[in-house]
XYZ file of N, CA, C and O in Angstrom:
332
model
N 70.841 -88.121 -32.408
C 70.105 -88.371 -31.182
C 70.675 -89.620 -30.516
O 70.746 -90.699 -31.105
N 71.180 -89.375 -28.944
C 72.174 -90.789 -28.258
C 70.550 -91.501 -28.062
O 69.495 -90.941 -27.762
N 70.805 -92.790 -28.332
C 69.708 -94.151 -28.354
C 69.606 -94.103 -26.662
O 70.570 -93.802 -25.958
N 68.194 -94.473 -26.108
C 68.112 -94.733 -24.578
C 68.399 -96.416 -24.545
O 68.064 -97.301 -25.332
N 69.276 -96.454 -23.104
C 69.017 -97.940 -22.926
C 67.791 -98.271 -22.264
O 67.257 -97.651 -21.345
N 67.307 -99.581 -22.974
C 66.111 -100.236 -22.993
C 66.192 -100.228 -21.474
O 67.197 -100.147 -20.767
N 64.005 -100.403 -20.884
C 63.897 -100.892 -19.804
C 63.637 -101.894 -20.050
O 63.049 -102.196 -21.089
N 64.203 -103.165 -18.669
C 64.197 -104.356 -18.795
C 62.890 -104.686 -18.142
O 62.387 -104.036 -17.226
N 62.362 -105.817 -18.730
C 61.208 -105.835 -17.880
C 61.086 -107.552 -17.973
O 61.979 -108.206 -18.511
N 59.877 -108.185 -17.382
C 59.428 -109.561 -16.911
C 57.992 -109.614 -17.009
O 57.216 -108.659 -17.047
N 57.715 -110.924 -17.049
C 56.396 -111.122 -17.304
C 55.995 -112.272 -16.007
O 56.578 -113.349 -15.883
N 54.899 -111.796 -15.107
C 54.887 -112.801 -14.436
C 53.286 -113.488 -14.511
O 52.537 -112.808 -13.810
N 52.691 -114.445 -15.053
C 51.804 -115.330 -15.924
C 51.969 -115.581 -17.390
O 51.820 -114.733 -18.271
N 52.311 -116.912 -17.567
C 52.712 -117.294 -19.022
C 51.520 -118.072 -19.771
O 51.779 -118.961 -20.582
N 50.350 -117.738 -19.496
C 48.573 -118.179 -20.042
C 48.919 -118.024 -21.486
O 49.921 -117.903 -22.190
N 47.629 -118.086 -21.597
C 47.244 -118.043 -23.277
C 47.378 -116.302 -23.230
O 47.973 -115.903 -24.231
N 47.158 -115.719 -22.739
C 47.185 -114.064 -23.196
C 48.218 -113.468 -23.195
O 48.447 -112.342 -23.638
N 49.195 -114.504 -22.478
C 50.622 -113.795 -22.834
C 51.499 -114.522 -23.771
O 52.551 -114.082 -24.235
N 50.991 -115.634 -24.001
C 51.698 -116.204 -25.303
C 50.878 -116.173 -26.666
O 51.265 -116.933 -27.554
N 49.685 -115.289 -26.924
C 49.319 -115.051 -27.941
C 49.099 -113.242 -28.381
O 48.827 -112.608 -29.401
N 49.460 -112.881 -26.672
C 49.859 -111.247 -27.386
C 50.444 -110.407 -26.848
O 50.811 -109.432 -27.503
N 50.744 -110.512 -25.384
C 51.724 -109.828 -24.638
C 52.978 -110.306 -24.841
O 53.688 -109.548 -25.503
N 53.585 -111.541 -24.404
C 54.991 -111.731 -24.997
C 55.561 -111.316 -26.367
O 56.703 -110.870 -26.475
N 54.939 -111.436 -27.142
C 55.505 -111.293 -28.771
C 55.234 -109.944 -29.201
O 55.756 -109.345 -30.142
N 54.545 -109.628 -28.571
C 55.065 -107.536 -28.130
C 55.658 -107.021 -27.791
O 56.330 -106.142 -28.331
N 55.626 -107.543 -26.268
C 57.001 -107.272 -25.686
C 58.326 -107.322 -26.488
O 59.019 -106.387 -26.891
N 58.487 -108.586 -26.607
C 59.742 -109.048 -27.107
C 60.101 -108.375 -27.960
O 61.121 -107.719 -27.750
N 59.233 -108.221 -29.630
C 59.577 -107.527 -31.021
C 59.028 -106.470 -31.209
O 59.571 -105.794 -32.083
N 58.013 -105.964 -30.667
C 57.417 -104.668 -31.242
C 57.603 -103.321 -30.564
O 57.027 -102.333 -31.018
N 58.663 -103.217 -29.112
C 59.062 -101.956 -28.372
C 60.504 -101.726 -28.826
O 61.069 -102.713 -29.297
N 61.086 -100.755 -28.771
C 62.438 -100.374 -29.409
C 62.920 -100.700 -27.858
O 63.782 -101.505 -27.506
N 62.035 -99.760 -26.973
C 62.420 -99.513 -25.982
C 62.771 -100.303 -24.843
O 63.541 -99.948 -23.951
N 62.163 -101.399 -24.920
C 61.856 -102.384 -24.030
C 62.836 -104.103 -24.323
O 63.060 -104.701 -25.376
N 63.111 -104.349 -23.266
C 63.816 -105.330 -22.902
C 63.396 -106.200 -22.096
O 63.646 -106.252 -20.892
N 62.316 -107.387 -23.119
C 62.127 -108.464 -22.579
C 62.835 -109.699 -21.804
O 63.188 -110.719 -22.394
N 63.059 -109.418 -19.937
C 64.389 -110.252 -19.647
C 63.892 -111.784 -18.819
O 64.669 -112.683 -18.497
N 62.697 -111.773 -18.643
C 62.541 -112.655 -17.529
C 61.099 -113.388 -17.889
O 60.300 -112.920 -18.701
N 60.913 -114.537 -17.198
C 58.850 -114.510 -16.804
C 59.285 -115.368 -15.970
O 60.416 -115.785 -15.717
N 57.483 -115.761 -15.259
C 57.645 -116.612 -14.390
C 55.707 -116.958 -14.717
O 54.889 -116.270 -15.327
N 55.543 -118.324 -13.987
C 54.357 -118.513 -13.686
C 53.976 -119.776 -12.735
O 54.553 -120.825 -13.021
N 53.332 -119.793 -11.953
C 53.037 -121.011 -10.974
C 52.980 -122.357 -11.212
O 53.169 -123.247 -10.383
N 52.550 -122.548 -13.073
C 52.973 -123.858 -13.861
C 54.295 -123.695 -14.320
O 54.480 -123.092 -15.377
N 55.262 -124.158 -13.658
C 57.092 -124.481 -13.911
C 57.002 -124.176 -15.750
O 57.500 -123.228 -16.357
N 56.422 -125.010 -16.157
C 56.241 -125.826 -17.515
C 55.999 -124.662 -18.897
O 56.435 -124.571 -20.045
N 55.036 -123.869 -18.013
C 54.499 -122.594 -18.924
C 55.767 -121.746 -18.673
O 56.469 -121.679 -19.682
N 56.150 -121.217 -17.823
C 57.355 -120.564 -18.020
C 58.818 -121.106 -18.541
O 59.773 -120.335 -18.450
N 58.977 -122.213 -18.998
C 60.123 -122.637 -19.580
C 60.130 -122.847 -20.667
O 61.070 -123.027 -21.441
N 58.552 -122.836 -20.887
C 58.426 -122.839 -22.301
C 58.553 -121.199 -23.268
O 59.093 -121.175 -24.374
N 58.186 -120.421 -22.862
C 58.104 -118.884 -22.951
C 59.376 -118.711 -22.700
O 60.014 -118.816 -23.747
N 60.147 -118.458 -21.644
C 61.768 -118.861 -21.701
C 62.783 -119.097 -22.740
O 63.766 -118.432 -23.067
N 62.249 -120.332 -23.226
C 63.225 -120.799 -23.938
C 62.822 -119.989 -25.249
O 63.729 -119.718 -26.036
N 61.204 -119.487 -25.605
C 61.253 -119.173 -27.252
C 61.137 -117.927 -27.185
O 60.683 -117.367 -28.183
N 61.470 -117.188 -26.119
C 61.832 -115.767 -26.268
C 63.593 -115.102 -25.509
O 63.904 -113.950 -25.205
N 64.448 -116.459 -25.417
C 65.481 -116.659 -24.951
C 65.859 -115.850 -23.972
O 66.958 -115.316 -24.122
N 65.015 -115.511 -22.622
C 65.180 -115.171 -21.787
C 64.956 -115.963 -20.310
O 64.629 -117.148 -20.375
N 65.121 -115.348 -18.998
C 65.552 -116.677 -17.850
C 64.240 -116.827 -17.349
O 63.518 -115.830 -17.333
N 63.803 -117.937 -16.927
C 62.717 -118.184 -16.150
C 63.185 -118.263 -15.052
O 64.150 -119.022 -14.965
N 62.673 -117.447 -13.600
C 62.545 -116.947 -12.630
C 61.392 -117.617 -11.595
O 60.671 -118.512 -12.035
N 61.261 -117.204 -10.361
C 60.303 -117.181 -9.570
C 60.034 -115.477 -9.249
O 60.797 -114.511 -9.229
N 58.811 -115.611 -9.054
C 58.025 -114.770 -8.963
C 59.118 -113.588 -7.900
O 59.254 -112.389 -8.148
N 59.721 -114.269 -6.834
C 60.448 -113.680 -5.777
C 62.080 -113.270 -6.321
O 62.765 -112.466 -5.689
N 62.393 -113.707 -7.129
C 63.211 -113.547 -7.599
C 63.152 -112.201 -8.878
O 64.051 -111.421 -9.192
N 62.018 -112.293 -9.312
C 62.003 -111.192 -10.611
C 61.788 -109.442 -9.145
O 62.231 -108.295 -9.094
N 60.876 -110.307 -8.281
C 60.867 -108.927 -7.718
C 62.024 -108.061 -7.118
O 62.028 -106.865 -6.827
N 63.077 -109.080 -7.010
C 64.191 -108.992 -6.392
C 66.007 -108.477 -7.304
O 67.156 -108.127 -7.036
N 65.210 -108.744 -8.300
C 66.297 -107.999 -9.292
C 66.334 -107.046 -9.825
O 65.711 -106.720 -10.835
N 67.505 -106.118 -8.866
C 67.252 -104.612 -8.995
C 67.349 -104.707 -10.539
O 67.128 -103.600 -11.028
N 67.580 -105.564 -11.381
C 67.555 -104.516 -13.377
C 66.197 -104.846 -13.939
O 65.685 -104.333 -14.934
N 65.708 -105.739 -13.189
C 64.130 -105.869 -14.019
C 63.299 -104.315 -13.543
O 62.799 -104.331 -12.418
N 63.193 -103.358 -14.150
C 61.783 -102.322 -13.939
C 60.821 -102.403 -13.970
O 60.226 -101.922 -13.005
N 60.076 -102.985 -14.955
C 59.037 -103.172 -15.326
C 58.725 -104.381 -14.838
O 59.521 -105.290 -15.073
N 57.194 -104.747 -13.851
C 57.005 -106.541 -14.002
C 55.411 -106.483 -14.640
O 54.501 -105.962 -13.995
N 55.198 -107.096 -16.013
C 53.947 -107.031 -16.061
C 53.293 -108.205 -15.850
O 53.686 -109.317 -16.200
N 51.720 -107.791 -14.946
C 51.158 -108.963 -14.216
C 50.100 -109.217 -14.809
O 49.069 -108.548 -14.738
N 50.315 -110.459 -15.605
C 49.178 -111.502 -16.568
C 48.944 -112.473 -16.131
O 48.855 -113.569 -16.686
N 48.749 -112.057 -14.565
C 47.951 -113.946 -14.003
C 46.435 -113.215 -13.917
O 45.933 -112.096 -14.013
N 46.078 -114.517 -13.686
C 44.495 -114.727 -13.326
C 44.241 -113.467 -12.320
O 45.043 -113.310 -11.400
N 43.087 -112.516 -12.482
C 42.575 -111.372 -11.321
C 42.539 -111.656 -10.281
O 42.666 -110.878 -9.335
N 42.355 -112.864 -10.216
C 41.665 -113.669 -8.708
C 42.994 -113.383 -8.130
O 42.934 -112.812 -7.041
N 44.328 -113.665 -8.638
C 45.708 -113.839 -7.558
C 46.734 -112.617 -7.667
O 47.878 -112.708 -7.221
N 46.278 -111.548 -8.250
C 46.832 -110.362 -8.414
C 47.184 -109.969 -7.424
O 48.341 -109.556 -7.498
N 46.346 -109.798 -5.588
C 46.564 -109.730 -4.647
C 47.699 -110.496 -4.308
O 48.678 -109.761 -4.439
N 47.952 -111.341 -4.028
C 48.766 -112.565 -3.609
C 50.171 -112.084 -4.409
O 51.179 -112.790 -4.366
């Protein structure tokens, strides 16, 4: 059976819910999936997530903008989901 190449995907909010269970899913527990990016409105939270899942920290405009990211999953606050 030929292996699929992974979809790449991004995370845009780096909170407590994505650094205690969405990132470290992403990252290790999909065959399929290719954790490439995050971003979040605190600089600080995303460079930190960045660096320990060795992928690029982005702006929000930028992840939307890169045709190889597919997937963006959105873990900010409900309130700014709109926005």
């Amino acid at each position: 059976m030929a292996q699929k190449q992974k979809v790449k995907e991004a995370i845009i909010g780096c909170g407590t819910i994505c650094k205690n269970m969405y990132a470290p899913n992403l990252a290790n527990k999909f065959y399929i999936t290719d954790l490439v990016a995050c971003a979040d409105r605190i600089p600080e939270r995303a460079a930190a997530l960045a660096e320990k899942y060795n992928i690029k920290q982005m702006t929000n405009e930028e992840i939307y903008n890169d045709p190889e990211i597919e997937i963006v999953v959105n873990l900010t606050n409900p309130d700014s989901h709109y926005e």
